[in-house]
mmCIF file of C-alpha atoms in Angstrom:
data_model
loop_
_atom_site.group_PDB
_atom_site.id
_atom_site.type_symbol
_atom_site.label_atom_id
_atom_site.label_comp_id
_atom_site.label_asym_id
_atom_site.label_seq_id
_atom_site.Cartn_x
_atom_site.Cartn_y
_atom_site.Cartn_z
ATOM 1 C CA UNK A 1 116.270 79.206 180.887
ATOM 2 C CA UNK A 2 117.635 75.655 180.899
ATOM 3 C CA UNK A 3 117.202 73.270 183.800
ATOM 4 C CA UNK A 4 118.701 69.890 184.445
ATOM 5 C CA UNK A 5 116.460 67.208 183.012
ATOM 6 C CA UNK A 6 115.322 69.098 179.935
ATOM 7 C CA UNK A 7 117.874 67.281 177.784
ATOM 8 C CA UNK A 8 116.210 64.028 178.884
ATOM 9 C CA UNK A 9 113.157 65.193 176.927
ATOM 10 C CA UNK A 10 115.039 66.650 173.978
ATOM 11 C CA UNK A 11 117.323 63.679 173.251
ATOM 12 C CA UNK A 12 114.596 61.168 172.318
ATOM 13 C CA UNK A 13 112.748 63.813 170.294
ATOM 14 C CA UNK A 14 115.862 64.544 168.260
ATOM 15 C CA UNK A 15 116.577 60.835 167.868
ATOM 16 C CA UNK A 16 113.083 60.094 166.526
ATOM 17 C CA UNK A 17 112.539 63.200 164.393
ATOM 18 C CA UNK A 18 116.143 63.379 163.109
ATOM 19 C CA UNK A 19 115.777 67.040 162.149
ATOM 20 C CA UNK A 20 117.127 69.733 164.478
ATOM 21 C CA UNK A 21 114.666 72.430 163.463
ATOM 22 C CA UNK A 22 111.578 70.215 163.792
ATOM 23 C CA UNK A 23 112.948 68.780 167.032
ATOM 24 C CA UNK A 24 113.423 72.287 168.397
ATOM 25 C CA UNK A 25 109.795 73.244 167.718
ATOM 26 C CA UNK A 26 108.510 69.965 169.115
ATOM 27 C CA UNK A 27 110.619 70.495 172.246
ATOM 28 C CA UNK A 28 109.416 74.105 172.532
ATOM 29 C CA UNK A 29 105.802 72.945 172.436
ATOM 30 C CA UNK A 30 106.499 70.244 175.014
ATOM 31 C CA UNK A 31 108.156 72.776 177.327
ATOM 32 C CA UNK A 32 105.106 75.039 177.098
ATOM 33 C CA UNK A 33 103.185 72.210 178.751
ATOM 34 C CA UNK A 34 105.954 70.878 180.996
ATOM 35 C CA UNK A 35 107.667 74.175 181.861
ATOM 36 C CA UNK A 36 106.160 74.550 185.354
ATOM 37 C CA UNK A 37 107.903 71.312 186.357
ATOM 38 C CA UNK A 38 111.247 73.067 185.945
ATOM 39 C CA UNK A 39 110.631 76.182 188.065
ATOM 40 C CA UNK A 40 113.015 76.567 190.993
ATOM 41 C CA UNK A 41 110.147 76.514 193.503
ATOM 42 C CA UNK A 42 109.051 73.112 192.091
ATOM 43 C CA UNK A 43 105.362 74.038 192.451
ATOM 44 C CA UNK A 44 104.520 72.349 189.150
ATOM 45 C CA UNK A 45 106.129 69.088 190.219
ATOM 46 C CA UNK A 46 104.452 69.215 193.638
ATOM 47 C CA UNK A 47 101.083 69.796 191.971
ATOM 48 C CA UNK A 48 101.565 66.726 189.792
ATOM 49 C CA UNK A 49 102.597 64.610 192.782
ATOM 50 C CA UNK A 50 99.509 65.737 194.694
ATOM 51 C CA UNK A 51 97.315 64.935 191.678
ATOM 52 C CA UNK A 52 98.953 61.505 191.498
ATOM 53 C CA UNK A 53 98.298 60.981 195.193
ATOM 54 C CA UNK A 54 94.628 61.920 194.778
ATOM 55 C CA UNK A 55 94.350 59.588 191.795
ATOM 56 C CA UNK A 56 96.043 56.791 193.729
ATOM 57 C CA UNK A 57 93.775 57.311 196.727
ATOM 58 C CA UNK A 58 90.716 57.247 194.481
ATOM 59 C CA UNK A 59 91.846 54.269 192.375
ATOM 60 C CA UNK A 60 93.508 52.015 194.938
ATOM 61 C CA UNK A 61 94.084 49.276 192.326
ATOM 62 C CA UNK A 62 97.858 49.147 192.196
ATOM 63 C CA UNK A 63 99.345 51.715 194.534
ATOM 64 C CA UNK A 64 103.094 51.567 194.752
ATOM 65 C CA UNK A 65 104.248 51.149 198.371
ATOM 66 C CA UNK A 66 107.640 52.567 197.401
ATOM 67 C CA UNK A 67 106.063 56.030 197.047
ATOM 68 C CA UNK A 68 104.814 55.888 200.630
ATOM 69 C CA UNK A 69 108.141 54.532 201.854
ATOM 70 C CA UNK A 70 110.048 57.338 200.154
ATOM 71 C CA UNK A 71 107.415 59.854 201.329
ATOM 72 C CA UNK A 72 106.966 61.087 197.759
ATOM 73 C CA UNK A 73 103.221 61.366 198.173
#
């Protein structure tokens, strides 16, 4: 199952590795870790945003006000 945005990960891998077969396996491994971010329900992405919010709240060093403005977190 392909989702928009996956090619954004594959393109640099292919550019750096320069071998389609090795790039495919590298991409496959990456998608095993990143796959939940591409589910239609977006639960994986929401989980990462919540983790980022918790981290930001805990480490108030350089929070980005744009996130609050855009209501991303």
